[in-house]
Tab-separated table of C-alpha atoms and ligand atoms in Angstrom:
chain	number	residue	atom	x	y	z
A	1	MET	CA	-4.574	-5.473	-20.078
A	2	ALA	CA	-4.665	-1.940	-21.409
A	3	GLU	CA	-3.291	-1.375	-24.890
A	4	ASN	CA	-1.531	1.790	-23.930
A	5	THR	CA	1.309	0.207	-22.011
A	6	GLN	CA	4.202	2.551	-22.834
A	7	VAL	CA	6.064	3.895	-19.839
A	8	GLN	CA	5.948	7.638	-20.363
A	9	LEU	CA	8.830	8.729	-18.240
A	10	VAL	CA	12.165	7.001	-18.344
A	11	PRO	CA	13.403	6.779	-14.769
A	12	LYS	CA	16.706	8.538	-14.236
A	13	GLN	CA	18.203	5.890	-11.950
A	14	ALA	CA	19.557	2.781	-13.637
A	15	SER	CA	18.666	0.761	-10.603
A	16	ALA	CA	17.479	1.606	-7.132
A	17	PRO	CA	19.889	0.856	-4.312
A	18	LEU	CA	18.554	-1.505	-1.684
A	19	ASN	CA	17.848	-0.098	1.731
A	20	ARG	CA	20.349	-2.007	3.865
A	21	PHE	CA	19.575	-0.121	7.031
A	22	ALA	CA	20.525	-3.184	9.086
A	23	THR	CA	24.169	-4.217	8.730
A	24	PRO	CA	25.023	-7.944	8.448
A	25	LEU	CA	26.222	-7.749	12.063
A	26	ASP	CA	22.883	-6.201	13.142
A	27	VAL	CA	21.075	-8.994	11.310
A	28	LYS	CA	23.175	-11.679	12.984
A	29	ASN	CA	22.613	-10.193	16.435
A	30	LEU	CA	18.885	-9.745	15.892
A	31	VAL	CA	18.489	-13.275	14.548
A	32	ALA	CA	20.383	-14.597	17.567
A	33	GLN	CA	17.796	-12.844	19.744
A	34	TYR	CA	14.569	-13.365	17.780
A	35	GLY	CA	15.242	-16.192	15.312
A	36	THR	CA	14.059	-16.376	11.722
A	37	PRO	CA	11.927	-15.519	9.873
A	38	LEU	CA	12.113	-11.958	11.161
A	39	TYR	CA	10.797	-8.656	9.840
A	40	LEU	CA	12.930	-5.529	10.326
A	41	VAL	CA	11.478	-2.029	9.887
A	42	ASP	CA	13.360	1.259	9.660
A	43	GLU	CA	11.586	4.286	11.130
A	44	ASP	CA	13.796	6.836	9.356
A	45	THR	CA	12.790	5.410	5.983
A	46	LEU	CA	9.124	5.906	6.848
A	47	HIS	CA	9.699	9.586	7.609
A	48	ALA	CA	11.877	10.051	4.525
A	49	LYS	CA	9.192	8.564	2.264
A	50	ALA	CA	6.486	10.770	3.800
A	51	ARG	CA	8.637	13.847	3.168
A	52	GLU	CA	9.474	12.750	-0.379
A	53	LEU	CA	5.834	12.314	-1.331
A	54	GLN	CA	4.853	15.643	0.210
A	55	ARG	CA	7.732	17.412	-1.572
A	56	ALA	CA	6.784	15.903	-4.930
A	57	TYR	CA	3.494	17.832	-4.967
A	58	SER	CA	4.787	21.041	-3.346
A	59	LYS	CA	4.248	22.990	-6.586
A	60	PHE	CA	0.489	22.465	-6.366
A	61	LYS	CA	-1.383	25.787	-6.000
A	62	GLY	CA	-3.382	24.737	-2.945
A	63	PRO	CA	-2.853	22.717	0.230
A	64	VAL	CA	-1.587	19.144	-0.177
A	65	LYS	CA	-2.352	16.285	2.191
A	66	VAL	CA	-0.646	12.916	2.095
A	67	ALA	CA	-2.849	10.087	3.356
A	68	TYR	CA	-1.321	6.799	4.445
A	69	SER	CA	-3.445	3.849	3.279
A	70	ILE	CA	-3.052	1.675	6.318
A	71	LYS	CA	-4.233	-1.403	4.448
A	72	ALA	CA	-0.621	-1.636	3.239
A	73	ASN	CA	0.676	-2.189	6.767
A	74	PHE	CA	-1.400	-1.584	9.882
A	75	SER	CA	1.424	-2.110	12.379
A	76	PRO	CA	0.727	0.300	15.281
A	77	ALA	CA	4.439	1.193	15.326
A	78	ILE	CA	4.167	2.359	11.715
A	79	VAL	CA	0.922	4.263	12.350
A	80	ARG	CA	2.584	6.035	15.298
A	81	ALA	CA	5.628	6.889	13.181
A	82	PHE	CA	3.410	8.499	10.524
A	83	MET	CA	1.471	10.408	13.183
A	84	LYS	CA	4.744	12.239	13.858
A	85	ASP	CA	4.740	13.294	10.178
A	86	GLY	CA	1.203	14.658	10.499
A	87	LEU	CA	-0.115	12.318	7.808
A	88	THR	CA	-3.792	11.732	7.166
A	89	PHE	CA	-4.946	8.107	7.428
A	90	ASP	CA	-6.890	6.457	4.633
A	91	LEU	CA	-9.116	3.807	6.224
A	92	THR	CA	-11.462	1.285	4.745
A	93	SER	CA	-12.819	-0.805	7.609
A	94	LEU	CA	-13.928	-0.606	11.235
A	95	GLY	CA	-10.944	-2.750	12.143
A	96	GLU	CA	-8.584	-0.133	10.718
A	97	LEU	CA	-10.567	2.550	12.548
A	98	HIS	CA	-10.046	0.635	15.792
A	99	PHE	CA	-6.286	0.599	15.210
A	100	ILE	CA	-6.222	4.341	14.476
A	101	ARG	CA	-8.256	5.104	17.582
A	102	GLN	CA	-6.080	2.899	19.778
A	103	CYS	CA	-3.061	4.790	18.448
A	104	LYS	CA	-4.883	8.023	19.397
A	105	ALA	CA	-4.675	9.565	15.933
A	106	ASP	CA	-6.806	12.673	15.460
A	107	PRO	CA	-10.083	11.718	13.689
A	108	GLU	CA	-9.728	15.031	11.796
A	109	ASN	CA	-6.826	13.319	10.028
A	110	VAL	CA	-8.874	10.437	8.682
A	111	ILE	CA	-10.493	9.829	5.315
A	112	TYR	CA	-12.831	6.832	5.360
A	113	THR	CA	-13.494	4.977	2.095
A	114	SER	CA	-15.611	1.902	2.636
A	115	VAL	CA	-16.458	-0.851	0.194
A	116	THR	CA	-19.315	-2.235	2.310
A	117	GLU	CA	-20.890	1.135	3.315
A	118	GLU	CA	-23.328	-0.297	5.855
A	119	PRO	CA	-25.515	2.008	7.978
A	120	GLU	CA	-24.187	0.737	11.328
A	121	GLU	CA	-20.646	0.984	10.045
A	122	TYR	CA	-21.168	4.658	9.211
A	123	VAL	CA	-22.780	5.313	12.608
A	124	GLU	CA	-19.659	3.987	14.295
A	125	VAL	CA	-17.368	5.941	11.989
A	126	LEU	CA	-19.216	9.214	12.622
A	127	ARG	CA	-19.409	8.588	16.381
A	128	SER	CA	-15.637	8.228	16.418
A	129	GLY	CA	-15.335	11.825	15.199
A	130	VAL	CA	-14.365	11.050	11.604
A	131	ARG	CA	-15.958	13.609	9.283
A	132	ARG	CA	-14.470	13.007	5.843
A	133	ILE	CA	-16.181	10.091	4.112
A	134	VAL	CA	-15.878	8.828	0.557
A	135	VAL	CA	-19.036	7.162	-0.741
A	136	SER	CA	-18.877	4.633	-3.547
A	137	SER	CA	-22.517	3.877	-4.359
A	138	HIS	CA	-25.921	5.510	-4.155
A	139	LYS	CA	-27.046	3.079	-1.443
A	140	GLY	CA	-23.867	3.793	0.476
A	141	MET	CA	-24.562	7.514	0.277
A	142	MET	CA	-28.111	7.020	1.591
A	143	ASN	CA	-26.736	4.862	4.410
A	144	LEU	CA	-24.342	7.655	5.294
A	145	ALA	CA	-27.228	10.161	5.286
A	146	LEU	CA	-29.152	7.871	7.641
A	147	ALA	CA	-26.167	7.569	9.953
A	148	ALA	CA	-25.567	11.340	9.831
A	149	GLY	CA	-29.177	11.946	10.902
A	150	LYS	CA	-28.796	9.481	13.785
A	151	VAL	CA	-25.508	10.878	15.033
A	152	GLY	CA	-26.516	14.491	14.410
A	153	VAL	CA	-23.543	15.581	12.308
A	154	ARG	CA	-23.143	16.666	8.679
A	155	PRO	CA	-20.136	14.778	7.271
A	156	LEU	CA	-17.991	16.074	4.431
A	157	THR	CA	-18.953	13.698	1.657
A	158	MET	CA	-16.813	12.836	-1.317
A	159	ILE	CA	-17.853	10.742	-4.279
A	160	ARG	CA	-15.589	7.915	-5.399
A	161	VAL	CA	-15.605	8.079	-9.166
A	162	ASN	CA	-14.609	5.261	-11.446
A	163	PRO	CA	-13.176	7.227	-14.362
A	164	GLU	CA	-13.068	4.006	-16.405
A	165	VAL	CA	-9.631	4.704	-17.810
A	166	ALA	CA	-7.246	1.999	-18.957
A	167	THR	CA	-4.648	1.539	-16.219
A	168	ASP	CA	-1.483	-0.382	-16.878
A	169	ALA	CA	-0.600	-1.413	-13.332
A	170	LYS	CA	0.220	-4.450	-11.259
A	171	VAL	CA	-3.154	-4.041	-9.520
A	172	ARG	CA	-5.892	-2.163	-11.412
A	173	ALA	CA	-8.787	-0.461	-9.631
A	174	SER	CA	-10.296	1.457	-12.541
A	175	TYR	CA	-11.939	-0.531	-15.298
A	176	LYS	CA	-15.333	-0.534	-16.937
A	177	ASN	CA	-18.084	-2.060	-14.798
A	178	GLY	CA	-15.611	-2.401	-11.931
A	179	LYS	CA	-16.339	-2.876	-8.265
A	180	PHE	CA	-14.983	0.452	-7.048
A	181	GLY	CA	-16.800	3.783	-7.169
A	182	VAL	CA	-19.411	4.928	-9.665
A	183	PRO	CA	-19.100	6.027	-13.286
A	184	PHE	CA	-19.768	9.654	-14.264
A	185	ASN	CA	-23.033	8.649	-15.810
A	186	GLY	CA	-23.925	4.995	-15.738
A	187	GLY	CA	-27.592	5.447	-16.615
A	188	THR	CA	-28.734	4.461	-13.086
A	189	ILE	CA	-28.702	6.170	-9.705
A	190	ASP	CA	-25.209	4.725	-9.245
A	191	SER	CA	-23.589	7.531	-11.144
A	192	ALA	CA	-21.634	10.594	-10.031
A	193	THR	CA	-24.130	12.862	-11.826
A	194	LYS	CA	-27.056	11.602	-9.744
A	195	MET	CA	-25.046	11.564	-6.542
A	196	VAL	CA	-23.882	15.167	-6.989
A	197	LYS	CA	-27.520	16.134	-7.555
A	198	TYR	CA	-28.523	14.542	-4.256
A	199	LEU	CA	-25.621	16.070	-2.350
A	200	MET	CA	-26.258	19.577	-3.698
A	201	GLY	CA	-29.698	19.489	-2.107
A	202	SER	CA	-28.911	17.526	1.067
A	203	ASP	CA	-29.151	18.931	4.578
A	204	LEU	CA	-27.675	15.740	5.998
A	205	LEU	CA	-24.497	15.482	3.929
A	206	LYS	CA	-22.178	18.235	2.753
A	207	PHE	CA	-20.615	17.818	-0.687
A	208	GLU	CA	-16.833	17.986	-0.298
A	209	GLY	CA	-15.344	16.710	-3.538
A	210	PHE	CA	-14.163	13.709	-5.517
A	211	HIS	CA	-11.943	10.705	-5.119
A	212	PHE	CA	-10.537	8.207	-7.570
A	213	HIS	CA	-8.037	5.414	-7.163
A	214	LEU	CA	-6.650	3.915	-10.350
A	215	GLY	CA	-4.482	1.097	-9.058
A	216	SER	CA	-1.263	0.118	-7.367
A	217	GLN	CA	2.316	0.113	-8.671
A	218	ILE	CA	1.516	2.438	-11.589
A	219	THR	CA	4.449	3.324	-13.837
A	220	ASP	CA	2.550	4.488	-16.922
A	221	PHE	CA	1.010	7.756	-15.773
A	222	SER	CA	-1.171	8.344	-18.814
A	223	CYS	CA	-4.107	6.933	-16.803
A	224	TYR	CA	-3.909	9.967	-14.479
A	225	THR	CA	-3.844	12.303	-17.474
A	226	HIS	CA	-6.968	10.672	-18.911
A	227	ALA	CA	-8.752	10.550	-15.569
A	228	LEU	CA	-8.013	14.226	-14.838
A	229	ASP	CA	-9.239	15.266	-18.292
A	230	LYS	CA	-12.486	13.390	-17.639
A	231	MET	CA	-12.791	14.980	-14.192
A	232	ASP	CA	-12.279	18.417	-15.706
A	233	ALA	CA	-15.088	17.897	-18.211
A	234	PHE	CA	-17.384	16.505	-15.516
A	235	MET	CA	-16.717	19.355	-13.106
A	236	THR	CA	-17.441	21.900	-15.847
A	237	LYS	CA	-20.770	20.168	-16.489
A	238	MET	CA	-21.668	20.146	-12.780
A	239	LYS	CA	-20.775	23.812	-12.393
A	240	LYS	CA	-23.206	24.665	-15.226
A	241	GLU	CA	-26.001	22.802	-13.452
A	242	TYR	CA	-25.268	23.974	-9.919
A	243	PRO	CA	-23.910	27.515	-9.668
A	244	ASN	CA	-22.731	26.971	-6.075
A	245	PHE	CA	-20.903	23.732	-6.991
A	246	GLN	CA	-17.438	23.838	-5.412
A	247	VAL	CA	-14.860	21.076	-4.959
A	248	ASN	CA	-13.022	21.517	-1.652
A	249	THR	CA	-11.021	18.276	-1.664
A	250	PHE	CA	-9.843	16.275	-4.625
A	251	ASP	CA	-8.215	12.931	-3.889
A	252	ILE	CA	-6.267	11.209	-6.652
A	253	GLY	CA	-5.790	7.930	-4.762
A	254	GLY	CA	-2.692	5.774	-4.492
A	255	GLY	CA	-0.431	4.064	-6.985
A	256	THR	CA	3.023	5.600	-6.421
A	257	PRO	CA	5.365	2.793	-7.489
A	258	VAL	CA	8.167	1.013	-5.665
A	259	PHE	CA	11.341	-0.619	-6.946
A	260	TYR	CA	11.197	-4.428	-6.994
A	261	ASN	CA	12.570	-5.726	-10.277
A	262	ASP	CA	12.808	-2.754	-12.635
A	263	PRO	CA	13.617	0.868	-11.896
A	264	VAL	CA	10.493	2.971	-11.398
A	265	PRO	CA	9.894	6.714	-11.707
A	266	THR	CA	10.250	8.769	-8.543
A	267	PRO	CA	7.245	10.538	-6.935
A	268	ALA	CA	8.640	13.835	-8.284
A	269	GLU	CA	8.661	12.414	-11.822
A	270	MET	CA	5.170	11.073	-11.273
A	271	ALA	CA	3.887	14.414	-9.967
A	272	GLN	CA	5.478	16.158	-12.931
A	273	ASN	CA	3.082	14.195	-15.151
A	274	HIS	CA	-0.065	15.619	-13.603
A	275	LEU	CA	0.817	18.792	-11.700
A	276	VAL	CA	0.129	21.027	-14.701
A	277	ARG	CA	-3.339	19.513	-15.081
A	278	LEU	CA	-4.047	19.633	-11.346
A	279	ASN	CA	-3.099	23.318	-11.270
A	280	GLN	CA	-5.284	23.962	-14.315
A	281	LEU	CA	-8.174	22.238	-12.519
A	282	ALA	CA	-7.612	24.489	-9.495
A	283	GLU	CA	-7.549	27.579	-11.732
A	284	THR	CA	-10.686	26.630	-13.625
A	285	HIS	CA	-12.763	25.269	-10.759
A	286	GLY	CA	-11.343	27.054	-7.698
A	287	VAL	CA	-8.487	26.003	-5.423
A	288	PHE	CA	-9.022	22.717	-3.554
A	289	THR	CA	-7.049	20.588	-1.125
A	290	LEU	CA	-5.195	17.935	-3.079
A	291	MET	CA	-5.071	14.570	-1.363
A	292	ILE	CA	-2.462	11.968	-2.359
A	293	GLU	CA	-3.030	8.494	-0.959
A	294	SER	CA	-0.228	6.016	-0.667
A	295	GLY	CA	0.272	2.655	0.931
A	296	ARG	CA	2.980	0.862	-0.984
A	297	PHE	CA	5.409	3.742	-1.539
A	298	LEU	CA	5.274	4.954	2.060
A	299	VAL	CA	6.146	1.615	3.647
A	300	ALA	CA	7.659	-0.850	1.157
A	301	GLU	CA	11.303	0.180	1.400
A	302	SER	CA	11.141	0.455	5.181
A	303	SER	CA	11.173	-3.297	5.711
A	304	ILE	CA	13.328	-6.375	5.269
A	305	LEU	CA	12.318	-9.983	5.838
A	306	VAL	CA	15.196	-12.124	7.069
A	307	SER	CA	14.955	-15.857	6.451
A	308	ARG	CA	17.412	-18.716	6.907
A	309	ILE	CA	18.495	-21.235	4.293
A	310	VAL	CA	17.483	-24.610	5.675
A	311	ASN	CA	18.204	-26.905	2.726
A	312	THR	CA	19.600	-26.967	-0.798
A	313	LYS	CA	19.636	-29.521	-3.605
A	314	GLU	CA	21.168	-29.544	-7.040
A	315	TYR	CA	20.438	-31.328	-10.290
A	316	ASN	CA	20.773	-30.647	-14.017
A	317	GLU	CA	22.498	-27.304	-13.355
A	318	HIS	CA	19.608	-26.218	-11.171
A	319	LYS	CA	20.016	-25.354	-7.520
A	320	ILE	CA	16.976	-25.314	-5.258
A	321	VAL	CA	17.504	-23.176	-2.185
A	322	ILE	CA	14.917	-23.686	0.542
A	323	VAL	CA	14.362	-21.006	3.164
A	324	ASP	CA	12.248	-21.016	6.314
A	325	ALA	CA	9.967	-18.277	4.899
A	326	GLY	CA	7.108	-18.885	2.484
A	327	TYR	CA	4.256	-17.105	0.775
A	328	HIS	CA	2.298	-17.273	4.022
A	329	ILE	CA	4.420	-14.302	5.109
A	330	LEU	CA	5.080	-12.808	1.654
A	331	LEU	CA	1.858	-13.449	-0.193
A	332	ASP	CA	2.413	-11.161	-3.164
A	333	ALA	CA	5.385	-13.297	-4.220
A	334	ALA	CA	2.814	-15.973	-5.125
A	335	LEU	CA	-0.233	-13.812	-5.860
A	336	LEU	CA	1.372	-11.142	-8.032
A	337	LYS	CA	4.672	-12.910	-8.737
A	338	GLN	CA	6.269	-9.928	-7.032
A	339	GLU	CA	10.034	-10.032	-7.477
A	340	TYR	CA	11.311	-8.828	-4.128
A	341	PRO	CA	15.068	-8.211	-4.318
A	342	GLN	CA	16.866	-10.885	-2.296
A	343	GLU	CA	20.392	-11.098	-1.007
A	344	VAL	CA	22.345	-13.733	0.892
A	345	ILE	CA	23.751	-12.628	4.245
A	346	PRO	CA	26.687	-14.958	4.919
A	347	VAL	CA	27.050	-16.423	8.370
A	348	VAL	CA	28.614	-19.799	7.661
A	349	ASP	CA	31.868	-20.253	5.807
A	350	SER	CA	30.616	-20.655	2.261
A	351	GLN	CA	33.831	-19.688	0.505
A	352	ASP	CA	34.543	-21.450	-2.726
A	353	ARG	CA	37.735	-23.473	-1.968
A	354	THR	CA	39.457	-22.676	-5.286
A	355	THR	CA	38.633	-18.966	-5.651
A	356	GLY	CA	38.309	-17.894	-2.047
A	357	LEU	CA	35.092	-16.085	-3.021
A	358	ALA	CA	31.569	-16.760	-1.808
A	359	THR	CA	30.034	-19.759	-3.581
A	360	PRO	CA	28.809	-18.299	-6.868
A	361	ALA	CA	25.097	-18.492	-7.577
A	362	ALA	CA	24.300	-21.618	-9.605
A	363	LYS	CA	23.232	-20.920	-13.168
A	364	ASN	CA	19.618	-21.634	-12.355
A	365	THR	CA	18.928	-20.829	-8.749
A	366	HIS	CA	15.393	-21.307	-7.490
A	367	LEU	CA	14.526	-19.774	-4.150
A	368	ALA	CA	11.816	-21.868	-2.586
A	369	GLY	CA	9.760	-21.455	0.561
A	370	ARG	CA	8.975	-23.925	3.310
A	371	LEU	CA	5.374	-24.638	2.294
A	372	CYS	CA	4.275	-27.855	0.633
A	373	ASP	CA	2.737	-25.900	-2.231
A	374	THR	CA	3.811	-25.519	-5.855
A	375	TYR	CA	3.356	-21.743	-5.739
A	376	ASP	CA	5.761	-21.352	-2.864
A	377	VAL	CA	8.738	-20.363	-5.008
A	378	PHE	CA	9.984	-16.793	-4.813
A	379	PRO	CA	10.587	-15.065	-8.146
A	380	LEU	CA	14.068	-13.536	-8.201
A	381	SER	CA	14.481	-9.831	-8.861
A	382	LYS	CA	17.082	-8.569	-11.320
A	383	ALA	CA	18.624	-6.989	-8.222
A	384	SER	CA	18.833	-10.307	-6.354
A	385	ASP	CA	22.184	-11.820	-5.486
A	386	MET	CA	22.128	-15.510	-4.600
A	387	SER	CA	25.855	-16.091	-4.325
A	388	GLY	CA	26.709	-17.849	-1.096
A	389	ALA	CA	23.288	-19.510	-0.940
A	390	ASP	CA	24.325	-22.317	1.400
A	391	VAL	CA	22.587	-23.919	4.355
A	392	GLY	CA	22.788	-21.761	7.470
A	393	ASN	CA	23.212	-18.442	5.648
A	394	TYR	CA	20.393	-15.932	5.697
A	395	VAL	CA	18.407	-14.579	2.783
A	396	SER	CA	17.123	-11.030	3.164
A	397	PHE	CA	14.094	-9.986	1.138
A	398	TYR	CA	14.053	-6.220	0.581
A	399	ASN	CA	11.205	-3.731	0.103
A	400	VAL	CA	8.671	-6.003	1.781
A	401	GLY	CA	6.970	-3.363	3.970
A	402	ALA	CA	3.763	-3.152	1.939
A	403	TYR	CA	1.054	-5.791	1.712
A	404	SER	CA	3.072	-8.550	3.362
A	405	VAL	CA	2.912	-8.400	7.184
A	406	VAL	CA	-0.830	-7.734	6.854
A	407	PHE	CA	-1.291	-10.909	4.848
A	408	ASN	CA	0.450	-13.224	7.335
A	409	MET	CA	-1.544	-16.431	7.467
A	410	PRO	CA	-1.314	-19.731	9.285
A	411	PHE	CA	-1.270	-22.039	6.252
A	412	HIS	CA	0.554	-25.255	7.301
A	413	CYS	CA	0.143	-24.187	10.952
A	414	GLN	CA	2.713	-21.450	10.501
A	415	THR	CA	3.171	-18.796	13.176
A	416	LYS	CA	3.600	-15.028	12.715
A	417	PRO	CA	7.205	-13.820	12.801
A	418	PRO	CA	8.232	-11.059	15.205
A	419	VAL	CA	8.707	-7.508	13.897
A	420	VAL	CA	11.614	-5.380	15.109
A	421	MET	CA	11.822	-1.650	14.395
A	422	LYS	CA	14.994	0.401	14.144
A	423	ASP	CA	13.911	3.651	15.766
A	424	SER	CA	15.169	7.046	14.632
A	425	ASP	CA	17.703	6.949	17.471
A	426	GLY	CA	19.298	3.857	15.858
A	427	LYS	CA	18.094	1.402	18.517
A	428	TYR	CA	16.237	-1.786	17.645
A	429	ARG	CA	13.010	-2.533	19.506
A	430	LEU	CA	10.504	-5.358	19.293
A	431	VAL	CA	7.202	-3.944	17.957
A	432	ARG	CA	5.359	-7.224	17.366
A	433	LYS	CA	5.910	-10.465	19.211
A	434	GLY	CA	6.039	-13.619	17.165
A	435	THR	CA	3.243	-16.096	17.804
A	436	THR	CA	3.625	-19.691	18.994
A	437	TYR	CA	2.135	-22.995	17.861
A	438	GLU	CA	0.248	-23.144	21.136
A	439	GLN	CA	-1.345	-19.726	20.511
A	440	LEU	CA	-2.336	-20.860	17.038
A	441	PHE	CA	-3.804	-24.068	18.416
A	442	VAL	CA	-5.957	-22.064	20.838
A	443	GLU	CA	-6.916	-19.518	18.169
A	444	GLU	CA	-8.155	-22.360	16.005
A	445	GLY	CA	-10.375	-23.619	18.822
A	446	GLY	CA	-8.012	-26.302	20.101
A	447	ASP	CA	-8.971	-25.430	23.690
A	448	ILE	CA	-12.703	-25.859	23.047
A	449	ALA	CA	-13.602	-29.340	24.208
B	501	LIG	C1	-8.738	3.613	-2.196
B	501	LIG	C2	-7.296	3.280	-2.147
B	501	LIG	N1	-6.416	4.260	-1.931
B	501	LIG	C3	-5.088	4.002	-1.853
B	501	LIG	C4	-4.599	2.725	-1.982
B	501	LIG	C5	-3.114	2.503	-1.852
B	501	LIG	O1	-2.534	2.182	-3.046
B	501	LIG	P1	-0.936	2.062	-3.106
B	501	LIG	O2	-0.545	1.118	-2.049
B	501	LIG	O3	-0.628	1.587	-4.459
B	501	LIG	O4	-0.382	3.430	-2.879
B	501	LIG	C6	-5.480	1.667	-2.218
B	501	LIG	C7	-4.975	0.304	-2.385
B	501	LIG	O5	-5.653	-0.660	-2.569
B	501	LIG	C8	-6.877	1.951	-2.292
B	501	LIG	O6	-7.765	0.972	-2.497
């Protein structure tokens, strides 16, 4: 972990309100129709988040593009919603490209950042009309050049830099000798210095700019400050070596945080940390398009997972509440110990007979999933309310739109829950069917004799 772990900006809100876009009555009706577990998505929240992120950087001197990192949630319904906002799509695999093409998004609005960077992969990407590619290694860049020659186009090529700054985040992507990007000068061909040199003299690839991604759920923004200072120094050095060196696009990656357990700074507060530096960069090195990537922030608050309490047991002042969800549909609860805010939605009469109030939460309530696995216990958020946690009632998990649906897995022969979207006109519509045991059996080869 980085030593510099102080949160720089104190968030103004004491706590973030939960997005209860579905009323308890809506939840009851939808569960009656689709059962539990059930994901609910709110389209208006998606649009609101896109606007909020765009607004946060509106004081930047040049054009600003917000790119949705579809790895966070590749639901076609969500992709189509963001197409209405004119977002760019940040893709990282041919599978994601397939989804974007099926949704008929404009390839002009795609930035492709691969980890594998294979020649055939790049051929397919270029043939699809995508022109903005981020390369993360020297070999990857040469593969792109090969593909460009084959397809007969000259893609706009950005270099993914690993600024090697300490990042205090739930998921870190910038650290010394890390997997992502190249250092400024690593002493081998896998360095930004050598890659700029190649690009400045290449007829196959056109140098477009730089990209870095520091991590996810970042609340200490000093890593951006350090990374931008390093970028500034590097760009000054490159300009001295290549008089026609010009950055057209500068992409500062993702990381905008989301409320789970503790209040987090808003995108505006985050932007405030680095807008002065970004504007200085534009003044010193010429105006560029600023790209902001985001997965988590754009989708997390749009979604609720509704589960049903199927069992409870009590001993030694501990109450174990078992729901029909599990980490197979909310992986980060186990992987990152993510504290999704939870709330009981009462459906059965769970009034305490003496007080007339909902059964108060036991002193030590443990919310457990349905899997036969030790890690299948959901950490409670400070915002969670477990009063009324009795069999038959529902438990809603909030802010689950990012990195959950995409991780659905069949551990213990579990099926995928349906996804229902509340459209901007207020109507609910099924956007993903749930799967059945029979489908899973066939998928696993059960029909192959
Ligand atoms: C290159 C890149 N950009 C953007 C993101 C999105 O990050 P976040 O969801 O924190 O906004 C990721 C996440 O892994 C990423 O790898």
